[in-house]
mmCIF file of C-alpha atoms in Angstrom:
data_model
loop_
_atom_site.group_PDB
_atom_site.id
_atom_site.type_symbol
_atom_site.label_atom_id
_atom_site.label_comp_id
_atom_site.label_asym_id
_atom_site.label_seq_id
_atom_site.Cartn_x
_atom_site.Cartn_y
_atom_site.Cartn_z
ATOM 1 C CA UNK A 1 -73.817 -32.066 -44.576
ATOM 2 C CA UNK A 2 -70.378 -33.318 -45.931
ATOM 3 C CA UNK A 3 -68.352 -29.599 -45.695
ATOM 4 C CA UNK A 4 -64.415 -29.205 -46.264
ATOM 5 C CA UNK A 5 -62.840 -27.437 -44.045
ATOM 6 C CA UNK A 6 -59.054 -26.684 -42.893
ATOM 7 C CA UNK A 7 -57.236 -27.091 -39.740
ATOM 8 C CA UNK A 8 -54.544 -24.271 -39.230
ATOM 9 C CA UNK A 9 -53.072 -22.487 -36.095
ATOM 10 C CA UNK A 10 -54.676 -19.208 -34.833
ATOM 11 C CA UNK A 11 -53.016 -16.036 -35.241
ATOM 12 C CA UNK A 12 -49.481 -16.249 -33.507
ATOM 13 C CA UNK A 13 -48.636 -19.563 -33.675
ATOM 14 C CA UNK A 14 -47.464 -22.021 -36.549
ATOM 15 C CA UNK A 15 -47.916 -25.464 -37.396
ATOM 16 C CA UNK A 16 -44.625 -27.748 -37.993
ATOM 17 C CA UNK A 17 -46.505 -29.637 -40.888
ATOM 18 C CA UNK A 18 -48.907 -28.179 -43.300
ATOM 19 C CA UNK A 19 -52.524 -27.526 -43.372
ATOM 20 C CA UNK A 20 -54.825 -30.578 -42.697
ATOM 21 C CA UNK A 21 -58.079 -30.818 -44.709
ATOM 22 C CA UNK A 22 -60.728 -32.490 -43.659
ATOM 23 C CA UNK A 23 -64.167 -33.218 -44.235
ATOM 24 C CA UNK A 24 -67.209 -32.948 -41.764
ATOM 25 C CA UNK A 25 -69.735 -35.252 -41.589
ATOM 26 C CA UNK A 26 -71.817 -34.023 -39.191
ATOM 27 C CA UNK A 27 -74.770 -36.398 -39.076
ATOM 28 C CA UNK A 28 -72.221 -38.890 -37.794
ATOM 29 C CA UNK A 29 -69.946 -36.858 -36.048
ATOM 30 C CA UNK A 30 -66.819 -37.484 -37.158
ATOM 31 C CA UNK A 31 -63.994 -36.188 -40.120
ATOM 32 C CA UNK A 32 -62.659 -37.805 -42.643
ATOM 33 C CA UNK A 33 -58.896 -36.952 -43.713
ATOM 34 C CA UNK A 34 -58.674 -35.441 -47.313
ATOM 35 C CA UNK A 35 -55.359 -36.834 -47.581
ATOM 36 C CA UNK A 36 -55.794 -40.515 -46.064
ATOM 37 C CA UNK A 37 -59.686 -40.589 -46.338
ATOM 38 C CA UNK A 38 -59.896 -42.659 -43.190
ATOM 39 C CA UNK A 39 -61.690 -41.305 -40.304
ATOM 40 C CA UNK A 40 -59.676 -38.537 -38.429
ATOM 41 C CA UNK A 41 -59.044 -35.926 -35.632
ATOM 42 C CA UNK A 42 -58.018 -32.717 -35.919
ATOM 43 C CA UNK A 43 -54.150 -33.905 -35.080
ATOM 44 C CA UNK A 44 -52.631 -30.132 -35.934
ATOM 45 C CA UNK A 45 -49.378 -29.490 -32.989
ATOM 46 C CA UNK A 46 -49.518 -25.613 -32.603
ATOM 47 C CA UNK A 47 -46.566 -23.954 -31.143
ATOM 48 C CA UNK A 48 -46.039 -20.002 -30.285
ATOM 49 C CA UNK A 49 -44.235 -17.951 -32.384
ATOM 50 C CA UNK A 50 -41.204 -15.985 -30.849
ATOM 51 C CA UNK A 51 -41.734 -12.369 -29.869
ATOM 52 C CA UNK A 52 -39.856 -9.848 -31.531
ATOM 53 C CA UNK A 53 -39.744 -7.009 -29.548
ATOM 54 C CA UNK A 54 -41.643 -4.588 -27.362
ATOM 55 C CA UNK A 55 -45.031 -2.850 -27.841
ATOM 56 C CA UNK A 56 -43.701 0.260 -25.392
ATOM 57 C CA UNK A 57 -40.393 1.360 -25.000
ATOM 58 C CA UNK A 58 -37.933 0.135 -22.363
ATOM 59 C CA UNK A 59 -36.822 2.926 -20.634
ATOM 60 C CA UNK A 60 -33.281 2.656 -19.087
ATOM 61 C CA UNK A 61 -32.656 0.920 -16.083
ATOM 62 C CA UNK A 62 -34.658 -2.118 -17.734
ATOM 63 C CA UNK A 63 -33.389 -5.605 -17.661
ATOM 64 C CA UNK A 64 -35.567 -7.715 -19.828
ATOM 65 C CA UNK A 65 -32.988 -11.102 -20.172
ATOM 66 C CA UNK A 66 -36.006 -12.863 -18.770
ATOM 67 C CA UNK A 67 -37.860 -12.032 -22.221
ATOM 68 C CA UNK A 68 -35.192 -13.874 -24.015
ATOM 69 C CA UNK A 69 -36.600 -16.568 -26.419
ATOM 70 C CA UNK A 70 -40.111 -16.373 -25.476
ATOM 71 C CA UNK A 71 -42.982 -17.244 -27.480
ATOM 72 C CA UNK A 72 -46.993 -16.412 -27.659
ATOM 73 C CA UNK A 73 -48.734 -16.521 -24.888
ATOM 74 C CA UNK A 74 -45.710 -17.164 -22.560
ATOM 75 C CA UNK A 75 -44.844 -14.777 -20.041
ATOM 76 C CA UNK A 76 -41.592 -12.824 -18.686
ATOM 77 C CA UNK A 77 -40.672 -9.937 -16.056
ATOM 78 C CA UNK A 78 -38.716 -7.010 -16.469
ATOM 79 C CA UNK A 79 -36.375 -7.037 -13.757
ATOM 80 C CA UNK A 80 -34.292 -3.497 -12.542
ATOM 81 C CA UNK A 81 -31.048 -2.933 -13.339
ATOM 82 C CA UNK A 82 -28.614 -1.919 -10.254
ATOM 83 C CA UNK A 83 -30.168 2.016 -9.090
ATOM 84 C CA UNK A 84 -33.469 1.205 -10.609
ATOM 85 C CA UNK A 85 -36.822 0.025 -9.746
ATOM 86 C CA UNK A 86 -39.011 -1.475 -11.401
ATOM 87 C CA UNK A 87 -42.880 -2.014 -10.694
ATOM 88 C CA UNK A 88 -45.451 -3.957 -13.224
ATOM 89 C CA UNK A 89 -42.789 -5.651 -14.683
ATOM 90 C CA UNK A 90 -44.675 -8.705 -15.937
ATOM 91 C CA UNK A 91 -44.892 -8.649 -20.010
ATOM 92 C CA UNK A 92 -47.001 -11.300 -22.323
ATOM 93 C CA UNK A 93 -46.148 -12.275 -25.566
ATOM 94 C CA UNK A 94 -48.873 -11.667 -27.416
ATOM 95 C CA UNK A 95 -50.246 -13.002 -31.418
ATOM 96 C CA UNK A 96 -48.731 -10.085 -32.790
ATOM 97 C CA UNK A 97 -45.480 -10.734 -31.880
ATOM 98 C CA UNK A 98 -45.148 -7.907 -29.318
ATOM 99 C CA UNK A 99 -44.500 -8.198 -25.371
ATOM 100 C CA UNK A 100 -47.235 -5.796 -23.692
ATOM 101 C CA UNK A 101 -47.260 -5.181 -19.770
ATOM 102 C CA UNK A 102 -49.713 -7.026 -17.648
ATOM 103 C CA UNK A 103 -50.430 -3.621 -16.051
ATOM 104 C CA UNK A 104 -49.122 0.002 -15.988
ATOM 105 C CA UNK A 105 -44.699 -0.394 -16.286
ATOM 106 C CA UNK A 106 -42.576 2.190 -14.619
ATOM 107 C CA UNK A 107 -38.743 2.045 -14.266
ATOM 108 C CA UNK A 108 -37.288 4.390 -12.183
ATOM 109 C CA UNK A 109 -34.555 5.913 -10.661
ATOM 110 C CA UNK A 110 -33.495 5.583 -6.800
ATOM 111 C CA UNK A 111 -32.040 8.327 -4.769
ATOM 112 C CA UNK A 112 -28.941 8.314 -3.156
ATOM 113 C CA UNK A 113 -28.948 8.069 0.535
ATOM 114 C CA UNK A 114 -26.988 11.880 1.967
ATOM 115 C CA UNK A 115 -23.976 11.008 3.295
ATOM 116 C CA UNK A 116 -23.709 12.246 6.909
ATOM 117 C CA UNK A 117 -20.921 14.664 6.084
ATOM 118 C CA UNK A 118 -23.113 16.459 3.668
ATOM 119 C CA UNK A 119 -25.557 17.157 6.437
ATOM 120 C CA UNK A 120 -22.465 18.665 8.624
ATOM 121 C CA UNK A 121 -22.535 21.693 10.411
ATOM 122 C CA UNK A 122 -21.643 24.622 7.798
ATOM 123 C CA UNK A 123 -22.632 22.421 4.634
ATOM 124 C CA UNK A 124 -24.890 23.015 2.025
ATOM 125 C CA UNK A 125 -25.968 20.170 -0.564
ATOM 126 C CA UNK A 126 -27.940 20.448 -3.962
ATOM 127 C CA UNK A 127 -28.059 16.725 -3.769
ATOM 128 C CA UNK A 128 -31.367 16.061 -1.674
ATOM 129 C CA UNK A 129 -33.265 15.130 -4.197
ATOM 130 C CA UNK A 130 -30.670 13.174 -6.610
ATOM 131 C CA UNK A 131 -30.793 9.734 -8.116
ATOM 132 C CA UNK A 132 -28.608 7.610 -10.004
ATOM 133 C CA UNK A 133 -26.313 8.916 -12.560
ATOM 134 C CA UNK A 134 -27.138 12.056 -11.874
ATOM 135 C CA UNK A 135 -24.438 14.984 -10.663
ATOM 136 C CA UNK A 136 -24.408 17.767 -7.797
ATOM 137 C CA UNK A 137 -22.731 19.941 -5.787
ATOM 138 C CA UNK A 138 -21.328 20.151 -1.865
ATOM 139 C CA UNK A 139 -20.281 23.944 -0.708
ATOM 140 C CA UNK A 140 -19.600 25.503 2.330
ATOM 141 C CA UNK A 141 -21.833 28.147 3.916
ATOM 142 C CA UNK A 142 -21.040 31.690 4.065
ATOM 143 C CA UNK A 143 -18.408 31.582 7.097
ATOM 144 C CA UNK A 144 -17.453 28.321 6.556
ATOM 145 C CA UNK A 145 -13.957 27.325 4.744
ATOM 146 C CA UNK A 146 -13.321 24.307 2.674
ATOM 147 C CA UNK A 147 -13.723 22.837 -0.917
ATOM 148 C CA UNK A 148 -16.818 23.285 -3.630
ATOM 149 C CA UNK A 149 -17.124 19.781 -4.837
ATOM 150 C CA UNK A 150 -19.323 18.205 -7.258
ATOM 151 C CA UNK A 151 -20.599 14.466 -6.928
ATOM 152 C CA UNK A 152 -22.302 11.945 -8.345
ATOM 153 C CA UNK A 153 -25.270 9.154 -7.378
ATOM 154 C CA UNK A 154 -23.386 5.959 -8.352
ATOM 155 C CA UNK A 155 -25.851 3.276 -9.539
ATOM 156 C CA UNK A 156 -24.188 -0.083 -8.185
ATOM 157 C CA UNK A 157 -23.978 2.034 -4.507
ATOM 158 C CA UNK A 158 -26.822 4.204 -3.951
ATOM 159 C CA UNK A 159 -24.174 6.155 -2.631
ATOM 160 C CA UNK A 160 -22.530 9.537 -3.814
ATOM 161 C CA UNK A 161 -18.978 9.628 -4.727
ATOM 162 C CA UNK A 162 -16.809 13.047 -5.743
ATOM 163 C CA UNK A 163 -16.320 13.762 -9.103
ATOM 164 C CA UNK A 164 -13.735 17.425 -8.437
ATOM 165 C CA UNK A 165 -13.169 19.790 -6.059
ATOM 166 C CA UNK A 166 -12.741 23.541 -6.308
ATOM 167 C CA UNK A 167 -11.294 25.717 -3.532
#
């Protein structure tokens, strides 16, 4: 049985020369070139297409560099940005042009470490539970003297530094 059939790429990829037709003869097993009509090989060179974006949304904190020029069926990690953390990171690019996580991808936030003075005698915080970027507030007790000050997580230090102070 003598059919014609064609050689192309499968879904996500692409071919740097055009389609090769070729004819099957399966009694002998072997193909004959449409073009050349000499025996012949399917000779196609597939290569991945680039991905063009994400198939969830990067949340911030993401660094995704790594991803950069990637094609189908090649693989990247999403790496945290300073004050993040990041866990199932790994991303394939898949046929449809779309990196998808390996497994389940969370990016979140780290806490900044109390500074000892906010744990001083006569202190109160609302910054035990804080993480980067965000703001809050230092006071004194009742019977205690000294300055209402508002602070912030800073991402690169994991640390809190004051914003203002109000008597």
């Amino acid at each position: 049985n003598n059919e014609t059939c064609g050689v192309t790429c499968a879904y996500g990829f692409t071919a740097d020369e055009p389609l090769q037709m070729l004819v099957c003869d399966a009694a002998n097993g072997y193909y004959v070139d449409l073009a050349t009509g000499s025996s012949a090989k399917p000779r196609l060179q597939c290569r991945g297409k680039p991905c063009a974006g994400f198939a969830v949304p990067l949340t911030r904190g993401a660094n995704a560099s790594d991803c950069t020029g990637k094609t189908t069926l090649e693989q990247c990690v999403i790496r945290a940005q300073p004050g993040y953390i990041v866990s199932g990171g790994n991303m394939t690019c898949k046929p449809d042009g779309f990196f998808y996580p390996d497994g389940e991808l969370q990016i979140s936030p780290k806490k900044c470490d109390i500074d000892p003075q906010m744990n001083a005698t006569g202190v109160e915080t609302t910054c035990s539970n804080a993480t980067v970027t965000q703001d809050c507030w230092t006071y004194c007790q009742t019977g205690y003297e000294g300055t209402f000050t508002q602070v912030l997580c800073d991402m690169h230090t994991e640390r809190f530094l004051a914003m203002r102070g109000n008597s």
